[in-house]
mmCIF file of C-alpha atoms in Angstrom:
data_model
loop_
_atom_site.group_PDB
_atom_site.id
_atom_site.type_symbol
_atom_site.label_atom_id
_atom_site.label_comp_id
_atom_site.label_asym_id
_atom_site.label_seq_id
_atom_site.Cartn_x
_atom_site.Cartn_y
_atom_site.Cartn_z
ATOM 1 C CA UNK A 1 10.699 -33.817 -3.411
ATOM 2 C CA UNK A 2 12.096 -31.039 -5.306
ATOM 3 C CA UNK A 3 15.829 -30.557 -4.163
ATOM 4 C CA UNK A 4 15.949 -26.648 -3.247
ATOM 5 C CA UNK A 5 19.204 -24.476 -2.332
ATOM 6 C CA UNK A 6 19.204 -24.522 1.234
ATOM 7 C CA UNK A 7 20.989 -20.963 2.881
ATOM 8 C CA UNK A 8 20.528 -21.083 6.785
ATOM 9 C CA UNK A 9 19.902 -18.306 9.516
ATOM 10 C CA UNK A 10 22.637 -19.274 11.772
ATOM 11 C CA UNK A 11 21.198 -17.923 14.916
ATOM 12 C CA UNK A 12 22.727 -21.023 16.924
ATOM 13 C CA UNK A 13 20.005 -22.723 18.688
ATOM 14 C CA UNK A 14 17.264 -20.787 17.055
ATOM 15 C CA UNK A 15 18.902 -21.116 13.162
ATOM 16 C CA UNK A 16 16.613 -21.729 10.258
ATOM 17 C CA UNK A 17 16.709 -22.761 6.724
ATOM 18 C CA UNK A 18 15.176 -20.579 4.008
ATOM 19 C CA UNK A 19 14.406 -23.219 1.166
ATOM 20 C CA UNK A 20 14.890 -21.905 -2.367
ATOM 21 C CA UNK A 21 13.136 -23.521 -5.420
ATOM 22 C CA UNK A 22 11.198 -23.877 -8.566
ATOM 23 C CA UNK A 23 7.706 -25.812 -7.230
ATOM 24 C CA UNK A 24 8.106 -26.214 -3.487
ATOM 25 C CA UNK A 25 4.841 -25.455 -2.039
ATOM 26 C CA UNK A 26 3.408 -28.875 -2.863
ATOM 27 C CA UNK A 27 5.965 -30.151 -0.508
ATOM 28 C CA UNK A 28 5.488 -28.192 2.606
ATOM 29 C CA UNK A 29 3.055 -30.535 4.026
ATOM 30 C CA UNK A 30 6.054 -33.325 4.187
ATOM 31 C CA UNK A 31 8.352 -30.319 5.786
ATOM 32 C CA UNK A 32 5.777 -29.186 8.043
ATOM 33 C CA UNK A 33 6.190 -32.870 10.236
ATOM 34 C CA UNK A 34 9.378 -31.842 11.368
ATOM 35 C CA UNK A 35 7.850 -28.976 13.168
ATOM 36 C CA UNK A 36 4.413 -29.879 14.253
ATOM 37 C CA UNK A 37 3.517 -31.664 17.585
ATOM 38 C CA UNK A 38 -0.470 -32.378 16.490
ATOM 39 C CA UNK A 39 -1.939 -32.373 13.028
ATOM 40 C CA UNK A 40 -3.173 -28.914 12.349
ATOM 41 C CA UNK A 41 -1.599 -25.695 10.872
ATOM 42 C CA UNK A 42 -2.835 -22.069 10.334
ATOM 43 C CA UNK A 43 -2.539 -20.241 7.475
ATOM 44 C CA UNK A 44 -2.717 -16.319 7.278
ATOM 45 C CA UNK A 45 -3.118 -15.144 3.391
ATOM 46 C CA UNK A 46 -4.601 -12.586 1.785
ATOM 47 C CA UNK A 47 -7.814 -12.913 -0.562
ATOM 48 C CA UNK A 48 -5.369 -12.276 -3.817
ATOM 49 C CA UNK A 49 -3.226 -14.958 -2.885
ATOM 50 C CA UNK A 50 -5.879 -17.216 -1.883
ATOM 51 C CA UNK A 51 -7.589 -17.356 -5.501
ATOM 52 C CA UNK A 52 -4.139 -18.353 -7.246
ATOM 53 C CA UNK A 53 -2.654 -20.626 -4.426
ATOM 54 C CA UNK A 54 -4.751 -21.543 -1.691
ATOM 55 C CA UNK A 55 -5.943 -25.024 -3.002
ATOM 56 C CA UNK A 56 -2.332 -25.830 -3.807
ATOM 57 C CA UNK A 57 -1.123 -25.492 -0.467
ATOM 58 C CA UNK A 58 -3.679 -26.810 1.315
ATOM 59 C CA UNK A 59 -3.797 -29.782 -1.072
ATOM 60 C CA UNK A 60 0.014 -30.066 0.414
ATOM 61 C CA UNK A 61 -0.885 -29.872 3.638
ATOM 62 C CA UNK A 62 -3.991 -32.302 3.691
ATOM 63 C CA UNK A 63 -1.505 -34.949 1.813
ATOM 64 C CA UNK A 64 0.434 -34.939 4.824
ATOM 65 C CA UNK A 65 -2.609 -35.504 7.177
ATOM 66 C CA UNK A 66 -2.498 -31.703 8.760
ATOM 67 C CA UNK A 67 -6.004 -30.088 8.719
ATOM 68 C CA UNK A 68 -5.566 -26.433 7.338
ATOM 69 C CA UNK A 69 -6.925 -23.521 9.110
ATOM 70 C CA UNK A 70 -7.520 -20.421 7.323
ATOM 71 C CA UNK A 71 -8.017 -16.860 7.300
ATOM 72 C CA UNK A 72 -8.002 -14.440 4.373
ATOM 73 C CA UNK A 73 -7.168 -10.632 4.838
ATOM 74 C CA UNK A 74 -7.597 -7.663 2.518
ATOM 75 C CA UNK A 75 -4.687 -7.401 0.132
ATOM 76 C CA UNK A 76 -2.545 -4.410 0.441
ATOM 77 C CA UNK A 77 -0.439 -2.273 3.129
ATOM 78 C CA UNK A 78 -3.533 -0.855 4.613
ATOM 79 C CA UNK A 79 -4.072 -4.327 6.577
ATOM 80 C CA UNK A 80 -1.125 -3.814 8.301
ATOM 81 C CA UNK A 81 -2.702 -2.081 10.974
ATOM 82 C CA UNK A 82 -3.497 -2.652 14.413
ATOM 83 C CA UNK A 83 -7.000 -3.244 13.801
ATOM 84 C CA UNK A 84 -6.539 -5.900 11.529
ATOM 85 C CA UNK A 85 -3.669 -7.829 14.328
ATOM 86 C CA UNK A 86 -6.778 -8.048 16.393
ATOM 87 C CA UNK A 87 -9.048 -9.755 14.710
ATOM 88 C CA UNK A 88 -6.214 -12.281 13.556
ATOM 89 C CA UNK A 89 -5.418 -12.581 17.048
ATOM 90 C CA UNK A 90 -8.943 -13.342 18.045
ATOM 91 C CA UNK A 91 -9.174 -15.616 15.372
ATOM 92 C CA UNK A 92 -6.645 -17.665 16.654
ATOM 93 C CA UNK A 93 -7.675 -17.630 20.291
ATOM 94 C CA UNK A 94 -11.358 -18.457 19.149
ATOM 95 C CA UNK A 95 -9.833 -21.593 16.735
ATOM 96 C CA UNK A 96 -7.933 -22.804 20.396
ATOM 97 C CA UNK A 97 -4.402 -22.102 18.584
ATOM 98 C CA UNK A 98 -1.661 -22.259 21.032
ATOM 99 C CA UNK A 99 2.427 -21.745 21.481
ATOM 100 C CA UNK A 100 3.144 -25.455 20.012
ATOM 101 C CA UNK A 101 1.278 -24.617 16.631
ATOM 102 C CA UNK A 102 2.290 -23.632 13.469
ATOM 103 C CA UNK A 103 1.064 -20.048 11.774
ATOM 104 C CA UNK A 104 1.723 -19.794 7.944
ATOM 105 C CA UNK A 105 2.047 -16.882 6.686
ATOM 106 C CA UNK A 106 1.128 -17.243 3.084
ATOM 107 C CA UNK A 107 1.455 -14.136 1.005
ATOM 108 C CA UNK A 108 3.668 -10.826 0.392
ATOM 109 C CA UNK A 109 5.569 -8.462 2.721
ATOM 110 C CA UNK A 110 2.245 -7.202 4.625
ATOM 111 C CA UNK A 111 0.722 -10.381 5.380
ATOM 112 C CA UNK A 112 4.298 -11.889 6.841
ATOM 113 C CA UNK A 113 4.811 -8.710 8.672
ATOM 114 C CA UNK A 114 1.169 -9.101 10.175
ATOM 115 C CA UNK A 115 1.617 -12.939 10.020
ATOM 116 C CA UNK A 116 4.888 -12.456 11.999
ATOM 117 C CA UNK A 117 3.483 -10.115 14.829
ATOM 118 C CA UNK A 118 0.489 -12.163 15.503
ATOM 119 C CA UNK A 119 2.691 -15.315 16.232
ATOM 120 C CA UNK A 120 5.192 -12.968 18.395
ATOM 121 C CA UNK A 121 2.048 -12.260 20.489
ATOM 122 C CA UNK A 122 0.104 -15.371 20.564
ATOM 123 C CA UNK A 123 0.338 -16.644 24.112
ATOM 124 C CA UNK A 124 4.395 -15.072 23.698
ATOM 125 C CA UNK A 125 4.992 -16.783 20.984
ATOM 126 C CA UNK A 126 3.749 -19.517 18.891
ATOM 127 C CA UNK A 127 5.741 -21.104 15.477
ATOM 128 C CA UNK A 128 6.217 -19.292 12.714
ATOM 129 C CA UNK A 129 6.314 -20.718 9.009
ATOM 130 C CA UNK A 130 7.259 -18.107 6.125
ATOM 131 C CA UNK A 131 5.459 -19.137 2.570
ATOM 132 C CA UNK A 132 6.366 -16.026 1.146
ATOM 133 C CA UNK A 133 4.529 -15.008 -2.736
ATOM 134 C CA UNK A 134 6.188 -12.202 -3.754
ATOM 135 C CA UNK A 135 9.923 -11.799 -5.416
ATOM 136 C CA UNK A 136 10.209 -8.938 -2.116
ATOM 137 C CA UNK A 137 9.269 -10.968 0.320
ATOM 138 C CA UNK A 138 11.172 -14.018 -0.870
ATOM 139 C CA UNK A 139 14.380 -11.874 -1.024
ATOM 140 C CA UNK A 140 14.008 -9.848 2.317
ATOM 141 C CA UNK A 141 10.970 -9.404 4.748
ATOM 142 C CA UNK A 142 10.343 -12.665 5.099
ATOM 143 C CA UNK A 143 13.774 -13.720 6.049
ATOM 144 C CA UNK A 144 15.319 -11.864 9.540
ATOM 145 C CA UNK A 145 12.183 -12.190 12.048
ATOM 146 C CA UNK A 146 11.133 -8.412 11.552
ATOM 147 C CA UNK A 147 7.705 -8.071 12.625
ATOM 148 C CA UNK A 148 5.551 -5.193 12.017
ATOM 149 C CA UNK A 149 2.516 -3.087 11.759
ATOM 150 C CA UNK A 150 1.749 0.595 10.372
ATOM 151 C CA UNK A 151 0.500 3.395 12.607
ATOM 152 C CA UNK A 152 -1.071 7.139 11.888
ATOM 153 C CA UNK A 153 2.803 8.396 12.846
ATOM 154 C CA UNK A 154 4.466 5.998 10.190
ATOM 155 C CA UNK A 155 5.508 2.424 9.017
ATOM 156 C CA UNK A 156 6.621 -0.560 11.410
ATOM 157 C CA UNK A 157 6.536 0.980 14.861
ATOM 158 C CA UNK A 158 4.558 -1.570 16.447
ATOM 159 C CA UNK A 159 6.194 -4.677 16.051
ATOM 160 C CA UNK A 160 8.661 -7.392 17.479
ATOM 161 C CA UNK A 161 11.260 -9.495 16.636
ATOM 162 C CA UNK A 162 10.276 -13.206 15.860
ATOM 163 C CA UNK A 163 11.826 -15.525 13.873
ATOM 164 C CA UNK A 164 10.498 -18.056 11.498
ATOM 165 C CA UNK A 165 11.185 -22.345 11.953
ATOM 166 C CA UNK A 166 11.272 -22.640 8.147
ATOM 167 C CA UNK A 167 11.127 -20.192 5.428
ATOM 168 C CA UNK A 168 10.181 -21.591 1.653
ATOM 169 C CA UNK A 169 10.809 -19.434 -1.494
ATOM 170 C CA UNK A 170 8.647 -20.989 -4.164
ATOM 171 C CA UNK A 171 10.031 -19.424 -7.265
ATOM 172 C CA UNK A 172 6.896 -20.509 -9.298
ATOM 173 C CA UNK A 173 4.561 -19.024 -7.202
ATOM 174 C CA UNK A 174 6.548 -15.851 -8.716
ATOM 175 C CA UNK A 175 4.600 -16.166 -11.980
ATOM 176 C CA UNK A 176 1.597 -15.026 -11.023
ATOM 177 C CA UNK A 177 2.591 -11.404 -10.086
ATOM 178 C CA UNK A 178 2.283 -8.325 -12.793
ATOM 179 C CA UNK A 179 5.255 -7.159 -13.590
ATOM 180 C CA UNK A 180 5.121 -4.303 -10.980
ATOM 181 C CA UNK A 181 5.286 -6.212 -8.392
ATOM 182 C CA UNK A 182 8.140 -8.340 -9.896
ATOM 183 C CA UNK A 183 9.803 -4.866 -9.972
ATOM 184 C CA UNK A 184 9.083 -4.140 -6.464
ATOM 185 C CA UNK A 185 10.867 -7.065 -5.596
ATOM 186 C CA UNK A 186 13.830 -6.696 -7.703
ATOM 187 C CA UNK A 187 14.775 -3.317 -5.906
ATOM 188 C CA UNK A 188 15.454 -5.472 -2.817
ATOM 189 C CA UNK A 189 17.732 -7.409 -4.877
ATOM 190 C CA UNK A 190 19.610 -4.503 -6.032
ATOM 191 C CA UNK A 191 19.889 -3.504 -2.550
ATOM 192 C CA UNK A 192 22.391 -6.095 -1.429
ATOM 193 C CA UNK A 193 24.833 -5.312 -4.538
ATOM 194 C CA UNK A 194 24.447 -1.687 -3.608
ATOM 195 C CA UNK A 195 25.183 -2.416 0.539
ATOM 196 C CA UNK A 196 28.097 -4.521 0.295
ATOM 197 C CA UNK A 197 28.356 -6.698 -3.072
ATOM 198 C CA UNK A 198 30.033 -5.105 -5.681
ATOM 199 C CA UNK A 199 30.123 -8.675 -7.931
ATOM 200 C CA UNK A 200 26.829 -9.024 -7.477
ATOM 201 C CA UNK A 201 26.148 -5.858 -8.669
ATOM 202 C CA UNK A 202 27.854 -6.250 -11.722
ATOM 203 C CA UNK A 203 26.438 -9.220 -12.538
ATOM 204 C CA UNK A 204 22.651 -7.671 -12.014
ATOM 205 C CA UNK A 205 23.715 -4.990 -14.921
ATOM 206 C CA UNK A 206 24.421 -8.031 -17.235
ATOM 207 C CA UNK A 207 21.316 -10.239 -15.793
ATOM 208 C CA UNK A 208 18.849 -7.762 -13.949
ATOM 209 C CA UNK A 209 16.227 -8.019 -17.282
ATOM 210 C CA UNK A 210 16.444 -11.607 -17.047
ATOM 211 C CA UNK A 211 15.440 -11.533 -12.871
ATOM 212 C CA UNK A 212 13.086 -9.680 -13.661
ATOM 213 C CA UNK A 213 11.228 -12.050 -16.698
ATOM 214 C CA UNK A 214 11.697 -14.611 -13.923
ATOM 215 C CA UNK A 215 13.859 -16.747 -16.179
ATOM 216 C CA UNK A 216 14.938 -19.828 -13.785
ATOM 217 C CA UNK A 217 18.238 -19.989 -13.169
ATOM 218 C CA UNK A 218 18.328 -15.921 -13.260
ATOM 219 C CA UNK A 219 15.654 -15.665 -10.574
ATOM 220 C CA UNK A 220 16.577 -18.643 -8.664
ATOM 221 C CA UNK A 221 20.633 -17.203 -8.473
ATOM 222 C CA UNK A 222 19.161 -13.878 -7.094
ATOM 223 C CA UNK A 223 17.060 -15.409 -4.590
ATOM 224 C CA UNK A 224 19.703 -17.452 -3.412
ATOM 225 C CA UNK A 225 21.872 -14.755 -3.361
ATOM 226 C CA UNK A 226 20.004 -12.305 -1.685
ATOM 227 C CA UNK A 227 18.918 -14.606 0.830
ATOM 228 C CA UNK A 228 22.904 -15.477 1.958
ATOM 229 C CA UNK A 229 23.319 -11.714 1.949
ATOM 230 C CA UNK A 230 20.481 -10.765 4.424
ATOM 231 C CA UNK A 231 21.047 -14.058 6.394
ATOM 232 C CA UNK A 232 24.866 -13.169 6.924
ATOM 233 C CA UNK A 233 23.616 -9.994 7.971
ATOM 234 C CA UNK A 234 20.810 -11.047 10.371
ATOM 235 C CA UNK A 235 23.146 -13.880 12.165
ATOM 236 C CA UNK A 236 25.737 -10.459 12.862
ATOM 237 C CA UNK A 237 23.371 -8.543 14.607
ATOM 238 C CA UNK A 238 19.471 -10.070 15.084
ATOM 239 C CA UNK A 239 18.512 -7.160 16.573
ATOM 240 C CA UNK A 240 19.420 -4.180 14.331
ATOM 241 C CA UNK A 241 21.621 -2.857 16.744
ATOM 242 C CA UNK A 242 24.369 -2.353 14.634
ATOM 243 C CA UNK A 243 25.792 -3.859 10.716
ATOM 244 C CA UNK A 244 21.587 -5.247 10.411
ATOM 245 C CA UNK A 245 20.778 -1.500 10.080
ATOM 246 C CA UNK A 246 22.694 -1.184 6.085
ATOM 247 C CA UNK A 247 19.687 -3.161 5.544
ATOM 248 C CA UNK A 248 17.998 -0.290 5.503
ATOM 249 C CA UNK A 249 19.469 1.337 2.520
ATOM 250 C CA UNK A 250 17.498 3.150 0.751
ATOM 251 C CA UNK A 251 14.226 3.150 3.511
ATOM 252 C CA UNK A 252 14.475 6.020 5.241
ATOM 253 C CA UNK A 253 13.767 8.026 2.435
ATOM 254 C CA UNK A 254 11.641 5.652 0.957
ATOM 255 C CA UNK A 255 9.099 5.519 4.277
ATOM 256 C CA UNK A 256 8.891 8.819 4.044
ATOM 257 C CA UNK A 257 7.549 8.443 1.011
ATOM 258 C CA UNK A 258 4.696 5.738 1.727
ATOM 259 C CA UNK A 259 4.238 7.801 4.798
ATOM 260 C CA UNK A 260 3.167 11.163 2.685
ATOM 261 C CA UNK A 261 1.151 8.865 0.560
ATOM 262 C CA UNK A 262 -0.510 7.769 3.644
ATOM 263 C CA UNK A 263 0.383 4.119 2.222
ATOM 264 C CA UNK A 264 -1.727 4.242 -0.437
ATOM 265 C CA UNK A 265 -1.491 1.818 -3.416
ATOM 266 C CA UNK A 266 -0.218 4.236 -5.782
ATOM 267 C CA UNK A 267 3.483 3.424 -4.415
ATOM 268 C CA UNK A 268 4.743 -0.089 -3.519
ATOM 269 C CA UNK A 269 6.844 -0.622 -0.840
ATOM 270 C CA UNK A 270 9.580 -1.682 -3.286
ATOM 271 C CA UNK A 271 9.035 1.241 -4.852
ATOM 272 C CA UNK A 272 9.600 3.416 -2.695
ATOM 273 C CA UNK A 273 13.220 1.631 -1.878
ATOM 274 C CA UNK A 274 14.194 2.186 -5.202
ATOM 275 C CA UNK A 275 14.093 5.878 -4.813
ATOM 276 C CA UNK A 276 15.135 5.985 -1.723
ATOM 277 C CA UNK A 277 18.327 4.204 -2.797
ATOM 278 C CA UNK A 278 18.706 6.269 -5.578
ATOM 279 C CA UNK A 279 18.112 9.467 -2.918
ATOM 280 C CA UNK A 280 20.298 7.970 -1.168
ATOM 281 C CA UNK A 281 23.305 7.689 -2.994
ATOM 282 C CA UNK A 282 22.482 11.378 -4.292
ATOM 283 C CA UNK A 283 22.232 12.893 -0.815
ATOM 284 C CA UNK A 284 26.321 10.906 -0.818
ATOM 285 C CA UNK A 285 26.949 12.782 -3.339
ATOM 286 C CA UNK A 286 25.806 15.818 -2.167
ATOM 287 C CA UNK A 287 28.100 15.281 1.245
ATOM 288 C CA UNK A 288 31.050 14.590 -0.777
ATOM 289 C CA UNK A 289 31.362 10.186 0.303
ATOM 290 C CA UNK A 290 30.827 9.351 -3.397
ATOM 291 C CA UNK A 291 31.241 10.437 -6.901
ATOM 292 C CA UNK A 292 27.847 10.628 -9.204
ATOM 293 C CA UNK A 293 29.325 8.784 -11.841
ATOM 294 C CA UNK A 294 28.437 6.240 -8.598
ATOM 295 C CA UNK A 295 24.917 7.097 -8.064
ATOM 296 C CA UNK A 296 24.529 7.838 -11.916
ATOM 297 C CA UNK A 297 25.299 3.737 -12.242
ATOM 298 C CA UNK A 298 22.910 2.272 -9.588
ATOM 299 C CA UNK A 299 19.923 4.850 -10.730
ATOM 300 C CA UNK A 300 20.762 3.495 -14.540
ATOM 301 C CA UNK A 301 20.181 0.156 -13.539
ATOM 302 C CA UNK A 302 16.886 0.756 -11.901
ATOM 303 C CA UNK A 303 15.677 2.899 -15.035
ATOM 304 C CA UNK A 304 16.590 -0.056 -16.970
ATOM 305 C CA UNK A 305 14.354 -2.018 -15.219
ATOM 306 C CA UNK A 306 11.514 0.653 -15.547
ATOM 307 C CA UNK A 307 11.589 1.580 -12.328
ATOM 308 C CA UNK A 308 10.766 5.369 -11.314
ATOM 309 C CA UNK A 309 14.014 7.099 -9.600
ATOM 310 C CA UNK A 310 12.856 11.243 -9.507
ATOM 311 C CA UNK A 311 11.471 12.307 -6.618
ATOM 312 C CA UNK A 312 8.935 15.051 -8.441
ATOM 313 C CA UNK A 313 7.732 12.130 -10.813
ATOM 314 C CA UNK A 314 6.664 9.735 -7.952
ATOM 315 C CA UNK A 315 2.804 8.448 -8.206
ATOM 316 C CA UNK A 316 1.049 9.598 -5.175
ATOM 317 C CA UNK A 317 2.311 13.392 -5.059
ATOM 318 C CA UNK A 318 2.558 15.980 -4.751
ATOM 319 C CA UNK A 319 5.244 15.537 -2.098
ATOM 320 C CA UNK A 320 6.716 18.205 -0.176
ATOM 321 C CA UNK A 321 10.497 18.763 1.386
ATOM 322 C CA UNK A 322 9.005 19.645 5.022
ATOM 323 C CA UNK A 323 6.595 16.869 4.780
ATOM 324 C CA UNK A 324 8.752 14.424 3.784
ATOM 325 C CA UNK A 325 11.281 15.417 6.520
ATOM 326 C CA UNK A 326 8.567 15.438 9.236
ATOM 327 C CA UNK A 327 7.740 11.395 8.286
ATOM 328 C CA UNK A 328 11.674 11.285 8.735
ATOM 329 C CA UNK A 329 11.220 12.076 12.011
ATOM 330 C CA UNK A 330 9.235 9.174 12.970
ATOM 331 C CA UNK A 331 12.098 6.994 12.555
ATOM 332 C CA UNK A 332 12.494 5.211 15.659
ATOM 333 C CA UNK A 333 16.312 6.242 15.570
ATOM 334 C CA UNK A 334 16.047 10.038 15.282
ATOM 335 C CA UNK A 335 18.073 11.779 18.176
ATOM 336 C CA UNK A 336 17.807 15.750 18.761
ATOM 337 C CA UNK A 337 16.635 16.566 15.013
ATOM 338 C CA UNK A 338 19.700 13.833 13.658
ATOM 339 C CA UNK A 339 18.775 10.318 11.746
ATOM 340 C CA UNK A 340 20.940 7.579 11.295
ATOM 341 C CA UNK A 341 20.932 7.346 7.554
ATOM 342 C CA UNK A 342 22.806 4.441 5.267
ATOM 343 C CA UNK A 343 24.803 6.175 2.788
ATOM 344 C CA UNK A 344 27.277 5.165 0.524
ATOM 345 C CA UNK A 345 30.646 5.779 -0.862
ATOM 346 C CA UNK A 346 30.601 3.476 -4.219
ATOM 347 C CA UNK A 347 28.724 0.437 -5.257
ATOM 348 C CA UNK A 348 29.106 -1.834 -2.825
ATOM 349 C CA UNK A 349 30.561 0.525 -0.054
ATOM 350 C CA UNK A 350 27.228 1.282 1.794
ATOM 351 C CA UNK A 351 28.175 2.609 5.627
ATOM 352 C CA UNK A 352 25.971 3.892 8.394
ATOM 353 C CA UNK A 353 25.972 7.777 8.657
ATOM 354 C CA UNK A 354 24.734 8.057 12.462
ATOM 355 C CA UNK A 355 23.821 11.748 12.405
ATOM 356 C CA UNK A 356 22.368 13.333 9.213
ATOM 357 C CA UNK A 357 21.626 17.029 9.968
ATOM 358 C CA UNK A 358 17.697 16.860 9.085
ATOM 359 C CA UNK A 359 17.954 20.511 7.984
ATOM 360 C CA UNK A 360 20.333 19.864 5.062
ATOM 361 C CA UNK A 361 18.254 17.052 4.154
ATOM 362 C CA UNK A 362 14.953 18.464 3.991
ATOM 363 C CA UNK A 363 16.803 21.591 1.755
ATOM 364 C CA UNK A 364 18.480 18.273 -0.164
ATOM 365 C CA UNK A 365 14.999 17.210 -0.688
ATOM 366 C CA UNK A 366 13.374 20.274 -1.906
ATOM 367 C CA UNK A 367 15.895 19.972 -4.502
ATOM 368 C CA UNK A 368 15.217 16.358 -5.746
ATOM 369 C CA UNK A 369 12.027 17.870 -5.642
ATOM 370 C CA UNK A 370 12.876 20.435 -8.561
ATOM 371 C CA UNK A 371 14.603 18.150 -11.150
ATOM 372 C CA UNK A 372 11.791 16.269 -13.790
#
């Protein structure tokens, strides 16, 4: 077997390892015996993911003697809907799937959020394996045991917290994804530099091109890396009831976003994290916590990566201040027109502002709204 970095969610009796690697999938069958009681396993994908990597992993999985059970999904965040946990949960119930299985989830962000809901809810909870496909899943939604769907009012508010037995980051699988989606993911990475990782920050604006070209010991080191951040984070506070919530930097904003574009394709989730970071650290400097020569250096190193970091030039638009502000308000933290918001006061410094005035924002917006 391939000998992967090993970072664990220490969550005491619960705790997890995330397995991080170049060419792991082909051994998940072997890891899988550790957690199965009979010799089955379901997989959730989605039909993108299924064409590239299906056979491999169930070629795994049959090696080790465990019958696969699939189902394939439409790709994209508009299967993250309620509809679509149904019919995986009937699925499951018709296949005779109970709490002592195993449910892959084989994919990106949407299909581990949906992956990781339909366990939660599976006769309260049956085992969860993460096989996440994309650089932003590898680096955060598939670690933690957020669990979500999308509704009409906005992103994630029907969901659950479940954590994963095993997650394993297959850095190969990586090289199947256009470069967009490589991008995606590397906002995430930015992310932890930006919340509480100044060296790691630094080192991104030195190695950030060669993340992104998936170069091995680049990708794997920011993997790893992100994967200890979040994980440190997750064991603090499981729950998001207080430090998980910097995790959030930059998605506040960016929801809003995917909200207004009613979640169409035309922004990626990762994309719209990248602004919002970049909003962000603006709306900082707008409050007086930060310099811009601050937010000037985290929105370079996204351009540098050809990401998209003004508001008006955002694919999807046109967007609108009081639109944008009404998504806000779907947060599930908003109190008496005030939203918790992460803000910053350097690179690295990332706090949580508990009560931005949603008034100043939305003119704050309109603004961002104005520059090209």
């Amino acid at each position: 077997m391939s000998q992967p970095i090993t970072v664990t969610v220490d969550l005491g009796s619960r705790a997890y390892p995330i397995l991080v690697g170049h060419n792991l999938l082909p051994t998940l069958g072997q890891r899988l015996m550790a957690y199965i009681k009979q010799p089955r396993a379901f997989i959730l994908t989605d039909e993108t993911v299924a064409k590239l990597h299906l056979r491999a992993l169930e070629e795994s999985l049959n090696t080790a003697q465990i019958t696969p059970h699939v189902m394939t999904v439409p790709p994209g965040e508009s299967t993250k809907n309620w509809t679509q946990l149904g019919a995986v949960l009937d699925w499951l119930l018709g296949a005779g799937a109970g709490r002592d299985d195993i449910l892959i989830a084989f994919g990106g962000g949407v299909i581990g959020d949906l992956t990781g809901l339909a366990a939660s809810l599976m006769k309260r909870g049956m085992s969860l394996v993460q096989v996440p496909t994309t650089l932003l899943a590898q680096v955060d939604s598939s670690v933690g045991g957020k669990t979500a769907v999308n509704a009409a009012q906005g992103k994630n508010l029907i969901g659950a917290f479940h954590q994963p037995k095993l997650v394993l980051a297959d850095t190969a699988l990586l090289k199947t994804l256009p470069e967009r989606e490589r991008l995606a993911g590397y906002a995430e990475v930015v992310k932890y530099g930006l919340i509480d990782d100044p060296d790691f920050f630094d080192w991104l604006e030195n190695q950030g091109r060669a993340v992104v070209d998936l170069e091995p010991a680049a990708i794997a080191e920011a993997v790893a890396k992100s994967c200890q951040a979040k994980a440190r984070v997750v064991a603090q506070d499981e729950r998001e009831g207080g430090v998980r919530a910097l995790l959030n930097l930059g998605h506040t904003f960016g929801h809003a976003v995917e909200a207004q574009n009613q979640y169409r394709s035309s922004v990626l989730h990762g994309e719209a994290v990248a602004l919002g970071m970049v909003l962000a650290l603006n709306y900082s400097v707008r409050i007086g916590l930060t310099d811009k020569a601050q937010a000037d250096r985290a929105e370079k190193l996204l351009v540098a990566a050809g990401m998209t970091t003004k508001l008006a030039a955002m694919p999807g638009g046109p967007y609108d201040a009081p639109g944008l502000t009404e998504a806000m308000k779907q947060d599930k933290k908003v109190r008496a027109g005030r939203v918790p918001l992460i803000l910053a006061r350097g690179i690295g410094q990332s706090f949580i502002h508990p009560n931005a005035d949603l008034s100043d924002v939305q003119s704050f917006l309109a603004e961002e709204l104005s520059k090209s």
